[in-house]
Structures are given as C-alpha cells and as structure tokens.
Coordinates of C-alpha atoms in Angstrom, one line a residue:
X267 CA 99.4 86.4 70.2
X268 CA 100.1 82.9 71.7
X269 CA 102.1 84.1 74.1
X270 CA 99.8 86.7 76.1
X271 CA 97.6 84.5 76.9
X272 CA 98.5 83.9 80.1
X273 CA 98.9 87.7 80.8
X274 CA 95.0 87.6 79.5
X275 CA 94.2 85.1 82.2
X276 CA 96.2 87.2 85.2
X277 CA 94.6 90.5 84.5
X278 CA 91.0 88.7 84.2
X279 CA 91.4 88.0 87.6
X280 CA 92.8 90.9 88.7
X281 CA 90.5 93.1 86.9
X282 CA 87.2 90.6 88.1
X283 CA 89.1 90.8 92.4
X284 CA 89.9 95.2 92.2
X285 CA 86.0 95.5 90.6
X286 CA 84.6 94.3 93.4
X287 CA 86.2 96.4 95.9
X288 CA 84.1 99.4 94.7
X289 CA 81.1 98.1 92.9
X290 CA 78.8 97.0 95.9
X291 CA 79.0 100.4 96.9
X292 CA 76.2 101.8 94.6
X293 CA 73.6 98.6 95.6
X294 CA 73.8 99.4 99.1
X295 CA 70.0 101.1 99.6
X296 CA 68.1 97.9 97.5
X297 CA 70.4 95.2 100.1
X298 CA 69.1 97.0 102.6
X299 CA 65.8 97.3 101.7
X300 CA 65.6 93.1 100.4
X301 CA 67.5 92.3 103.3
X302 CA 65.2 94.2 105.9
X303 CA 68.7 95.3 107.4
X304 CA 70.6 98.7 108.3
X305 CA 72.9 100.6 106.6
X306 CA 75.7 99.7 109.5
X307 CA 75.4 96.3 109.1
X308 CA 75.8 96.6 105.4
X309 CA 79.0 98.1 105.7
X310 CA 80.4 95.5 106.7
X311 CA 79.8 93.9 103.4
X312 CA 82.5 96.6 101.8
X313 CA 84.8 96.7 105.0
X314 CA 85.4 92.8 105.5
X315 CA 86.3 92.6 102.6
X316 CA 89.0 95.0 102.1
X317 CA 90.4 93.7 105.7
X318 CA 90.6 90.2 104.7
X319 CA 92.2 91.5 101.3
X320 CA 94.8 93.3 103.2
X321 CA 95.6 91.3 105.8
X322 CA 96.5 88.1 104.3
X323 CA 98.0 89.4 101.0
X324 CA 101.6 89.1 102.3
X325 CA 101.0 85.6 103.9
X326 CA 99.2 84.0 100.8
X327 CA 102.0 85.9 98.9
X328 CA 104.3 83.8 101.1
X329 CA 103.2 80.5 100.8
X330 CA 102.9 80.8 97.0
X331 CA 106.9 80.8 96.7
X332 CA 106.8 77.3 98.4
X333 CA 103.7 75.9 97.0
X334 CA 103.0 77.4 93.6
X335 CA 101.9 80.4 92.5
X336 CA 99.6 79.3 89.6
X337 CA 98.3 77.2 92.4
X338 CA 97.5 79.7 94.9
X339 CA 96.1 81.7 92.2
X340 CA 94.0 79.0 91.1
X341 CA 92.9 78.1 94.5
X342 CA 91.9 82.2 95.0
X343 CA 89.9 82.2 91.8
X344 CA 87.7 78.6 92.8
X345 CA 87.1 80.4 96.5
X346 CA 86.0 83.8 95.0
X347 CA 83.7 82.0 92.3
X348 CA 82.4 80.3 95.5
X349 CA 81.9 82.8 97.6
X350 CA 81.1 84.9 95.1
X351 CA 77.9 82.4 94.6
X352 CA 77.4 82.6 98.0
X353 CA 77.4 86.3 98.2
X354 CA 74.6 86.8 95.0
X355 CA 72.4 83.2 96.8
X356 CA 72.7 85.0 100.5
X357 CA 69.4 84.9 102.3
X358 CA 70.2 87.5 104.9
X359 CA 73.1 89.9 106.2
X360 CA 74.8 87.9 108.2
X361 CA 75.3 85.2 105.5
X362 CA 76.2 88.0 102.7
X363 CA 79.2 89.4 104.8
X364 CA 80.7 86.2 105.9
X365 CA 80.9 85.6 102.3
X366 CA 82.4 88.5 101.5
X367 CA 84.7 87.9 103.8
X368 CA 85.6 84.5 101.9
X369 CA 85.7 86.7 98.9
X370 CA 88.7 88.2 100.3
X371 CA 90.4 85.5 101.4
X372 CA 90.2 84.8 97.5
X373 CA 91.2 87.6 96.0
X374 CA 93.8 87.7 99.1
X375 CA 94.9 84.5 97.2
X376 CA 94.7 86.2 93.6
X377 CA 96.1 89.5 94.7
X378 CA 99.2 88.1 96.0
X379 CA 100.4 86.0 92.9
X380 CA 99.5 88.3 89.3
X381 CA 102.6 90.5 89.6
X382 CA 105.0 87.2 90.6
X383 CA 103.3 85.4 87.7
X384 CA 104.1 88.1 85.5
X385 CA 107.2 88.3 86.5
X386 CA 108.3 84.5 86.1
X387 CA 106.6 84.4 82.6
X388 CA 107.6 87.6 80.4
X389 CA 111.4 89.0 80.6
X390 CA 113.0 92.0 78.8
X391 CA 110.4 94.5 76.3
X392 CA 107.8 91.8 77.0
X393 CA 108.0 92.0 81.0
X394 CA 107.5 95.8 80.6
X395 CA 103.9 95.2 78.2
X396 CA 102.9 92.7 80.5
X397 CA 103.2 95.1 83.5
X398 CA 102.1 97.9 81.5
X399 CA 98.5 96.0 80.7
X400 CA 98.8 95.0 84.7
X401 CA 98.7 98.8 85.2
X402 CA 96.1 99.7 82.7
X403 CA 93.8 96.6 84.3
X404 CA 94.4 98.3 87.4
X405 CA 94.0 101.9 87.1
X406 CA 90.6 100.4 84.5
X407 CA 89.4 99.0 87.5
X408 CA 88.5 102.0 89.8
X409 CA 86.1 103.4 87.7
X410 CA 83.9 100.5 86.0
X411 CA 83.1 98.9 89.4
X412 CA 80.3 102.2 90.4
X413 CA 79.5 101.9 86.8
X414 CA 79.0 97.8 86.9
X415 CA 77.6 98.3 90.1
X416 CA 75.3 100.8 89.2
X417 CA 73.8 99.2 85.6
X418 CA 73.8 95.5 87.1
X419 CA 71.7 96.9 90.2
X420 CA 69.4 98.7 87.7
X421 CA 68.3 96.2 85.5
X422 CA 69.0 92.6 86.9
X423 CA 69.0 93.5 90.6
X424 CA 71.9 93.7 93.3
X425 CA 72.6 89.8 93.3
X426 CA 74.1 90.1 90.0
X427 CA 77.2 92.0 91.1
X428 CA 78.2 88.6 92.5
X429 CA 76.6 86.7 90.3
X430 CA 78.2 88.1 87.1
X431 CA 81.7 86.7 88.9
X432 CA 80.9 83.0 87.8
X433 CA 81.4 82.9 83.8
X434 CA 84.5 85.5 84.3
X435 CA 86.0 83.3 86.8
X436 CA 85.3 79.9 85.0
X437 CA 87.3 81.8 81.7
X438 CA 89.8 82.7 84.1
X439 CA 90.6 79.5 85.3
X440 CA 90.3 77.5 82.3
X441 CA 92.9 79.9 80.6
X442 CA 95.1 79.9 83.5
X443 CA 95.2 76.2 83.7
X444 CA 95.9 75.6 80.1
X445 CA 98.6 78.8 79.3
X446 CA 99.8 80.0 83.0
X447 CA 103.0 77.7 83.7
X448 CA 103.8 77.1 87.5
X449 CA 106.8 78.4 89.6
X450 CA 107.9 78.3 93.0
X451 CA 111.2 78.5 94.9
X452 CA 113.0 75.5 94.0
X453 CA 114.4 74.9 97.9
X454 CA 110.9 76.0 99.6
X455 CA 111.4 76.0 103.3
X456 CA 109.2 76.0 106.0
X457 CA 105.9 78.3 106.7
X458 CA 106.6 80.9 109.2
X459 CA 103.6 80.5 111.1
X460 CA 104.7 83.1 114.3
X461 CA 105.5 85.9 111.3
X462 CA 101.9 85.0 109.6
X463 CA 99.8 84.7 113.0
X464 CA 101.7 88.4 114.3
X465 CA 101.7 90.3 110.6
X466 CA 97.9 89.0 109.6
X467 CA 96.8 90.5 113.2
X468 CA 99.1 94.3 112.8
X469 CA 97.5 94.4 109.6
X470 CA 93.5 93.3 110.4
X471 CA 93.9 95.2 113.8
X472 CA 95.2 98.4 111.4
X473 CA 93.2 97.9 108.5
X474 CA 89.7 98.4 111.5
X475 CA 91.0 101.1 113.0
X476 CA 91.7 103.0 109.4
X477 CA 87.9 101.9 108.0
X478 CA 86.5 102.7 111.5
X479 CA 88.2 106.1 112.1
X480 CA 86.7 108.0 115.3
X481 CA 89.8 108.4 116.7
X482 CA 88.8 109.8 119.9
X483 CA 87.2 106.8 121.1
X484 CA 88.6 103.7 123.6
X485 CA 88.0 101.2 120.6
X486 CA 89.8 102.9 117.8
X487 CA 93.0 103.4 120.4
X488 CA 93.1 99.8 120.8
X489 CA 93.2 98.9 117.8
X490 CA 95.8 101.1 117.2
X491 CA 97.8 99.8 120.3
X492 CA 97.2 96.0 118.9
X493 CA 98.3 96.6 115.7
X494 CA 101.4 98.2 117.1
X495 CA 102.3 95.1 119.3
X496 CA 101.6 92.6 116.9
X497 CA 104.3 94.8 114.3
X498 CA 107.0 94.5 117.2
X499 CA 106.2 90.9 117.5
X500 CA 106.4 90.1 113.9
X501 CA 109.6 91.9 114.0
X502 CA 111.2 90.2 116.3
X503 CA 109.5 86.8 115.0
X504 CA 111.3 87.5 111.4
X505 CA 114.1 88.1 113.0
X506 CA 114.6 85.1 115.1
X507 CA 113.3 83.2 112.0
X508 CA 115.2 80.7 109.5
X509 CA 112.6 81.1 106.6
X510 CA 111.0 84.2 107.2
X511 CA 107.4 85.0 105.9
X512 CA 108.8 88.8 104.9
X513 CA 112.4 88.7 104.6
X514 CA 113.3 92.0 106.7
X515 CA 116.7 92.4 104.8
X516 CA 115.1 93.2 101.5
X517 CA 114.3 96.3 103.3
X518 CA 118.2 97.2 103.0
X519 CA 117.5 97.5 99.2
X520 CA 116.4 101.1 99.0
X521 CA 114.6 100.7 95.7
X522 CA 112.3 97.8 97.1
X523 CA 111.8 99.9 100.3
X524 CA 110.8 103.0 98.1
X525 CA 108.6 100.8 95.7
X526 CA 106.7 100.2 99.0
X527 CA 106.1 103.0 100.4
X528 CA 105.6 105.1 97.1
X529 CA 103.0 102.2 96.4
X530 CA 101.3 103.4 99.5
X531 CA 101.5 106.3 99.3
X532 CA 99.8 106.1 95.5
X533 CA 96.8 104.6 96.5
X534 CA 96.4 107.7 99.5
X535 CA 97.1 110.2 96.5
X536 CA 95.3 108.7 93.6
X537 CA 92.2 106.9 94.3
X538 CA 91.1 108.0 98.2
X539 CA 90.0 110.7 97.7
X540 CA 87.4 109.2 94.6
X541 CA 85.3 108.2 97.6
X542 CA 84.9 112.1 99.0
X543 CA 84.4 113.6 95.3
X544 CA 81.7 110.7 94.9
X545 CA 79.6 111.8 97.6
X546 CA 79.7 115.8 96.6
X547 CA 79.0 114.3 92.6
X548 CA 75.5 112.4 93.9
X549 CA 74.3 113.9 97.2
X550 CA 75.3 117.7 95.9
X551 CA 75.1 117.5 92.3
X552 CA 72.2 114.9 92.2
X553 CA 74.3 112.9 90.2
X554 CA 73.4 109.2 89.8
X555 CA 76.0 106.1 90.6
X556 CA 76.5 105.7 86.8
X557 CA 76.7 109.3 85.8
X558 CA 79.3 110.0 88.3
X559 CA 81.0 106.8 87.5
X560 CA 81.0 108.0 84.2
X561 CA 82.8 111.3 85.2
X562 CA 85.1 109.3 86.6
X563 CA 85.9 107.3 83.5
X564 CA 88.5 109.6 81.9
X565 CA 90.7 108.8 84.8
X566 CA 90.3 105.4 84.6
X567 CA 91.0 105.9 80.2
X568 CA 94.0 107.8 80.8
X569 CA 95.7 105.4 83.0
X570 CA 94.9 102.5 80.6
X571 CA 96.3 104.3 77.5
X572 CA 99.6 105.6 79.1
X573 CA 100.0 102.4 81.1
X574 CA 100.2 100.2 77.6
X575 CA 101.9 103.0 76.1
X576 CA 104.5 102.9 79.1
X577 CA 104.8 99.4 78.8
X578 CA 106.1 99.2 75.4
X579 CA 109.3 101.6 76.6
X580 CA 109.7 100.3 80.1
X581 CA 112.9 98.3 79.1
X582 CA 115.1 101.1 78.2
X583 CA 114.2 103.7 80.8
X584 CA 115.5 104.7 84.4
X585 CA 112.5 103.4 86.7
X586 CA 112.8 106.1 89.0
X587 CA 112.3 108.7 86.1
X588 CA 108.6 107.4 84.9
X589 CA 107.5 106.5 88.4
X590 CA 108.8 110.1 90.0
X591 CA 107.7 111.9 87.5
X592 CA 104.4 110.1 87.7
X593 CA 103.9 110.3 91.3
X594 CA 104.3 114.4 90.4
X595 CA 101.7 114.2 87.8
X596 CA 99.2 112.5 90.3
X597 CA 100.1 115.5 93.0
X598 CA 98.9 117.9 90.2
X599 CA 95.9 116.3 89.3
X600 CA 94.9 116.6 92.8
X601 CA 95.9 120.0 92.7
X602 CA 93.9 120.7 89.7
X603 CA 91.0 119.7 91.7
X604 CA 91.0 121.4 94.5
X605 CA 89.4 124.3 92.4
X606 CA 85.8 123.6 92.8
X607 CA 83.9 126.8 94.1
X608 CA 80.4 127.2 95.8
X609 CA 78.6 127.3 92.1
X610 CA 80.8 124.4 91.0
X611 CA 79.6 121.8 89.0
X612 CA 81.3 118.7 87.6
X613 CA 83.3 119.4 84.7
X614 CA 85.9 121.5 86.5
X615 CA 87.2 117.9 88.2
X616 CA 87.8 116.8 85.0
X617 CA 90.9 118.2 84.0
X618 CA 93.0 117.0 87.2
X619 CA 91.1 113.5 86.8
X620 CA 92.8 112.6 83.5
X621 CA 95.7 114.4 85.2
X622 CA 95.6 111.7 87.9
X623 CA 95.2 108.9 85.5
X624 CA 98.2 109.9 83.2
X625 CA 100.3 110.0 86.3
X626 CA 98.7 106.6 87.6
X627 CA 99.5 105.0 84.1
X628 CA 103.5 106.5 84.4
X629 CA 103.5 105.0 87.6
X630 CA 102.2 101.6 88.4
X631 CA 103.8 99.3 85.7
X632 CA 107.4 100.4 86.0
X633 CA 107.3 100.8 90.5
X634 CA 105.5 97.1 90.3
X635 CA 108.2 95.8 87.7
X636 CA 110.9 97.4 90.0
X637 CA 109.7 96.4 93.1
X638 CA 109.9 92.4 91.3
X639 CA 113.7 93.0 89.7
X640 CA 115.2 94.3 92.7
X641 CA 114.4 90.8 94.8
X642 CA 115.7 87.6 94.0
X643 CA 113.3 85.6 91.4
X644 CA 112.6 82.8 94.3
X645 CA 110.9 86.0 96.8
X646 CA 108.4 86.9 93.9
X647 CA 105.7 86.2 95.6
X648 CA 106.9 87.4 99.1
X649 CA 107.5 90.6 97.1
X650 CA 104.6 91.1 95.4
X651 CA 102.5 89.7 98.3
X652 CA 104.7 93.0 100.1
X653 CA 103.6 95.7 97.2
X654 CA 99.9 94.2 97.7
X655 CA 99.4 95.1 101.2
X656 CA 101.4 98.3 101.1
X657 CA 98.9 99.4 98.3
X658 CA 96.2 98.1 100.3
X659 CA 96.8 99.4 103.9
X660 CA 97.9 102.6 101.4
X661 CA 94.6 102.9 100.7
X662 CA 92.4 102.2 103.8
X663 CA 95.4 105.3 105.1
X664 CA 94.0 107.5 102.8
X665 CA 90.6 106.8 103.1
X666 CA 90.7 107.5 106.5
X667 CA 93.2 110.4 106.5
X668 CA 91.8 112.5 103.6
X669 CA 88.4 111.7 105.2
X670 CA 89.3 113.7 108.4
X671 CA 90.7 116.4 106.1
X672 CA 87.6 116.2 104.4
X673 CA 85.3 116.5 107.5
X674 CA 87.2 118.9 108.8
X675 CA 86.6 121.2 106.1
X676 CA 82.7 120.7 106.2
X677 CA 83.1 121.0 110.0
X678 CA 84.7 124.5 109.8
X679 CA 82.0 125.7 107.2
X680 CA 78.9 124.0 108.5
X681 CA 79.1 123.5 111.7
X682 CA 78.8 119.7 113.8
X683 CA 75.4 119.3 113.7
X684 CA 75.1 119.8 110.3
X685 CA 78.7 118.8 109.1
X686 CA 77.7 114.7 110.3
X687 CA 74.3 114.5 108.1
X688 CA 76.4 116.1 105.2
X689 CA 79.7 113.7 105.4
X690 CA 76.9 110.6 105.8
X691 CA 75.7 111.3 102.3
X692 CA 72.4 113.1 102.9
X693 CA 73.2 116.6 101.4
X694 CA 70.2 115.8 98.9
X695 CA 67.9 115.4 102.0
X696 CA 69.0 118.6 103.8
X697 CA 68.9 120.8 100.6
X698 CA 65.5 119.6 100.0
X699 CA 63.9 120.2 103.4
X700 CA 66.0 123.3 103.6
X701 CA 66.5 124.9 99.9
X702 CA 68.0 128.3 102.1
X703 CA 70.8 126.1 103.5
X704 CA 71.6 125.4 99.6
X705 CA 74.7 127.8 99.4
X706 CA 76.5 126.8 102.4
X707 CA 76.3 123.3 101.8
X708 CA 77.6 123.8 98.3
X709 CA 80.3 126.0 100.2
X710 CA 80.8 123.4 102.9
X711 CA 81.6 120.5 100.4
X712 CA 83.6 122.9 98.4
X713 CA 85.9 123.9 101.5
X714 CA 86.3 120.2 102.1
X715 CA 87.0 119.1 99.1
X716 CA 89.3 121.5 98.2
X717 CA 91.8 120.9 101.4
X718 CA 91.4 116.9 101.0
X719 CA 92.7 117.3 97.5
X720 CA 95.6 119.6 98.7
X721 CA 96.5 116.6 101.1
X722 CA 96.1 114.3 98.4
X723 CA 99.2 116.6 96.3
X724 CA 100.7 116.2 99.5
X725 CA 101.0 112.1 99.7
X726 CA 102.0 111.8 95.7
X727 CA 105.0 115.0 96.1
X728 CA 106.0 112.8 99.6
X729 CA 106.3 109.9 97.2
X730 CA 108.2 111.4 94.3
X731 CA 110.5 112.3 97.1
X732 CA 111.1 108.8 98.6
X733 CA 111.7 107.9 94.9
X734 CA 114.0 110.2 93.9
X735 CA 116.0 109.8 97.3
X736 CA 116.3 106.0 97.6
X737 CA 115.9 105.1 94.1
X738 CA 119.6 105.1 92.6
X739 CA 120.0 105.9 88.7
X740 CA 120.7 102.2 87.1
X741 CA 124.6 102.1 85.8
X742 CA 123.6 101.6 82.6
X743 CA 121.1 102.7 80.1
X744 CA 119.3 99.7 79.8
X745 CA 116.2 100.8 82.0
X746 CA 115.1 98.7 84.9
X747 CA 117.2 96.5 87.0
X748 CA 116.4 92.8 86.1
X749 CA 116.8 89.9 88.0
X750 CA 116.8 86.7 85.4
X751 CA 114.4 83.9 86.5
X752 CA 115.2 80.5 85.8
X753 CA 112.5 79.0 83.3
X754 CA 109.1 77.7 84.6
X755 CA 108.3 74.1 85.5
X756 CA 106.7 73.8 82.7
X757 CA 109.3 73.6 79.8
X758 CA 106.2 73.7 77.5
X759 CA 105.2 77.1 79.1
X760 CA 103.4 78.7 76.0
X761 CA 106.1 81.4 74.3

C-alpha cells in the first residue's frame, strides 16, 4: 500500500480544489442574507473563482517544470488553506470574493501539477490505477460539492464550506511532503513572461465573456475581441520564443491535440448541462440542494466505479478505443435525458445520468494518461497545465452555450417576460403566485431541457470524432503510448 500514498495525497487535493467549484452554490441565499448583500455581487464569489482557475492553470503548469512540481503543488495547497480561512473569517462581500479569487490562484497552482505528479511517480499497470483513481476523484467530485454544500450550510452554517478546507489541506500537505517526491525539467530555462502576460489575459478576457453571456451587448463583444488579440499575441509571442510557456509544436502531435479538445469538449457534454437540470430539479420539482444532489449521485458512482475499473486495464488497451467509445456513451446519456415531458418528474434523468458517468469513467483516465505519454516527460506540467485549461474554458463553453440552448427553449414556450424569471431560478415563486401557469412552465423547462441535452449529445459525438480522426491506433498491442520518465529527485521516492 506504501506506494499509493502519494496518489492518496494528489487526489486529496484535487478532490478538496474540484469540490469547491460547485459547493458554494447551494449557500448562496444565507451569504446574502449574513452579508446584507445581493445576489449579483455574490456571484462573483463562484465566477472569480473559476476565472482565476482557468486562466492561470497553463502558466502555473509552466513554471512547475522549471521549479518543481511538488513545490508548486505545495505552494497551491498553503494559499488555498489560506484563503480558504479567509473566505469562511470574511466580514463582508468584498473581502469574501477577493478570497475566492486567491482560492483560485491556489487551486490554479494544484490543478496544474496532479496529472504531471502522477505521471512522474507511477509507470506501466500502476500509471493506469493511478489515473484511473484521478478519474474517479474527478468525476466524485461534481456531485458531493451541492451535497457538502448543502449539509454543511444546514447544520454548521455557510462558513464551514471554507472552513472544513483546513484539516483536509493540513493532511494533504503533510502527506505530500513526506511521500510525493519532486521533479522538474532537469535543463529549466527561462519564464516566458510575454506568452504568460498574453495567454493569462485570452483566457480571463474568455473565461468573462462565457460566465457573463448577453451576447448582444457592447461589453460581452469586447471581451470577445480582447481575448482574441491577446491569442494572436501569445501566438506570435511563442513563436518568437526560446523557452516557450506552451510549446506550439506539441500541437503537431495529433493525439495531444485531440486529448485537448476532446477534454473540452467533455466538460461541455458531461457536466454543463448539471447546472440547467439543477435548476428544473429545485425551482420545478421543489427539490432541495441535497435531494437533488443526491439524484445526481449515481453519476458521480458510476464514473468512480468504471474509472478504477478502467484503470486496472489501461496498460494493454488502444487509448483511442476507451476514450471514443466513452465520449459516445456520454452523448447517449445526454440523449437519454432529453426525454423529460410536461408531467415529468425526476427519476426519468436517471438512466442517462449513470449513462453519463460510465462514459465519464471510460473517458477521463486513459485521454489524461494519453495526453501525458504523448509529450516528452520534461513538458509534464506544460501538458497537463494544457489539459487543465482546455477542461476548464471546456466548461465555462458549455455553461454558456447549452445555457442559450436552454433559454432558448423556455423562450419559445413561455414567452420573454416570463422565460427571464424562469431561467433566474424563480419557477417556485411563479407557480405559487400563479398555480394556472403550472403546466406551461413544466412544459417550458421541459422544451428546454430537452434541446440543451440534444446539444450536449452533440459536443461528446463531435469529440468521439476528433478522437477517432486524429488519434492513430498504437503499432503494438501494448495499450497507451508511454514516454519513460527518468526517476525523481528523490532516489528514496516511496515504491
């Protein structure tokens, strides 16, 4: 067992960083009402966070091949105990966002360096459990932050979502200090601070514009037109570069390229649309936060269960075979959702939910390990920092497109007037005041619903088809491509 103990100390963090992407959502109404603020201002406190997290993944990922990346991951987990702190201690609004926006900086810093840590410390049948328990920690982690969220807020109050990040962190680090050996490129060159200035804006300017949506308006078309001057000027900075930040020939291998985009493109199709189905589950179905983050559990248990099984058979298969057929899978389950009728109630998501998690547990361990073995062992981070903020603007992308689907659809059914109280969560309220609108804003949501999830199938068959088109069957039968890494600093690394 000796020697998963690092592994034990990666996914901790990873598990404690993805959490907390989704579990502040549910404590929103008692911050508001302790901190005598708006429900505006408070979503900032899930929206900074999710920009910092995705616009400095690739440039912590970066400076972790020259520095260390059991440093850097250190250093992420003492800044989001911190902040963290800071966060649950905040007197007021303004403090409580500016930490969460440390908080990402932090996980930023975690983010960046699991899957080259992983990589560095488990080769051959053992690479493929470590990234299968990656996966499982990951796809785990989408539905027990509402859940968290929602019991924590209930019956300590809504400081304790932060709060309950200080032991976790201090077991994190102590067993990352004492088992997690440190690597790094051996011939580290300089920090490409043109390529980290240029990709860090492109990605905060893109990352707004996707959380803010309104696409109509001056500022969203702004954003749009920044982020798309800062991508030609990191472009041409990496080019002109002797130690680029992102290494713009990788893109020439066509398996790395299609890890990235299907990574993307996984987050649109998998968890997005959780965010839509959320809001019919409480504001429709009168759900609460921890009932429908209980419906949401199967998901979240078949990914974990077909993730480790994965894992333990990763070594001897084709990558592009699991993670194909996976992406598939994940188009079905959306499929298999997009069933739900004006009577509907919960159970008939169900079925396309563990559908989604199966194909999420084909999927993320093998495209992660591939994405890793097809760049040379000193990029590790650089490539993993990559994956990170594909999966990351991925998912602010589908978040914002399956959102439009989704108002559309109420649109179309309800009408605008009604259509903006329904997509801001106050179906209940309408219902209630209304009881004869009942039917037609079960209809509306249904309508909705039901195209978002046909999108959804959309972005996971688009993936299987960048897969299956760039991702060339291995010569051999020996599964996934593998690029040996020298052994870590520490010669004493636990084995």
């Amino acid at each position: 067992m000796r020697k998963w103990w690092p592994l034990v100390a990666i996914c901790t963090g990873a598990f404690m960083l993805l959490v907390d992407v989704t579990i502040v959502n549910v404590a929103l109404p008692d911050m508001a009402r302790q901190l005598h603020t708006t429900f505006p201002d408070l979503q900032w406190v899930i929206d900074l966070y999710a920009l910092v997290l995705g616009a400095l993944v690739l440039t912590v990922g970066s400076i972790a091949d020259r520095f260390g990346r059991k440093k850097l991951y250190l250093i992420g987990l003492v800044l989001f105990a911190a902040s963290s702190l800071a966060c649950g201690l905040a007197p007021n609004v303004g403090l409580l966002i500016a930490a969460r926006g440390v908080q990402g900086l932090g996980g930023a810093a975690m983010f960046a360096t699991t899957m080259a840590l992983i990589s560095s410390t488990y080769s051959g049948r053992d690479r493929g459990v470590a990234f299968g328990a990656w996966g499982a920690v990951n796809g785990a982690a989408a539905a027990v932050g509402p859940i968290a969220g929602g019991l924590l807020t209930a019956n300590f109050g809504w400081r304790w979502i932060f709060l309950v990040n200080l032991p976790v962190s201090v077991v994190a680090v102590a067993l990352t200090v004492k088992m997690v050996a440190e690597s790094r490129d051996p011939n580290p060159k300089r920090v490409d601070l043109p390529g980290m200035v240029t990709f860090t804006a492109a990605a905060a300017a893109l990352t707004y514009a996707l959380i803010r949506g309104a696409w109509a308006s001056l500022t969203t078309i702004e954003l749009l037109a920044v982020s798309a001057v800062a991508i030609v000027g990191f472009i041409v900075a990496e080019r002109r570069s002797a130690s680029p930040m992102l290494d713009l020939s990788l893109f020439k291998n066509r398996s790395f390229t299609a890890m990235l985009i299907a990574g993307a493109l996984l987050s649109a199709a998998a968890w997005a649309g959780l965010t839509y189905e959320s809001l019919w589950l409480q504001s429709v179905l009168g759900r609460s936060a921890i009932e429908a983050g209980l419906i949401i559990v199967p998901c979240a248990l078949a990914a974990l269960v077909t993730s480790a099984l994965i894992g333990k058979h990763m070594h001897r298969m084709q990558p592009r075979l699991p993670i194909g057929i996976g992406l598939l899978v994940i188009a079905a389950g959306a499929l298999a959702q997009a069933v739900i009728r004006t009577g509907s109630g919960w159970p008939v998501v169900i079925g396309g939910l563990v559908l989604v998690g199966i194909g999420a547990g084909l999927t993320m361990a093998p495209l992660s390990a591939t994405a890793m073995a097809a760049v040379p062992w000193q990029r590790a981070g650089m490539a993993g920092g990559a994956l990170s903020a594909f999966r990351q603007l991925g998912y602010a992308f589908g978040i914002a497109v399956l959102g439009e689907v989704f108002r559309a659809g109420l649109t179309g059914v309800a009408g605008n007037a009604l259509a903006a109280p329904l997509g801001g969560g106050e179906a209940g309220t309408v219902m209630a005041a209304t009881p004869q609108l009942t039917p037609l804003v079960h209809h509306a949501f249904a309508t909705g619903l039901d195209t978002m999830f046909l999108a959804a199938a959309g972005f996971g068959v688009l993936a299987a088809i960048v897969v299956f088109a760039l991702v060339r069957p291995a010569p051999s039968s020996g599964g996934a491509p593998h690029t040996a890494a020298p052994a870590p600093e520490s010669a004493q690394a636990p084995a």
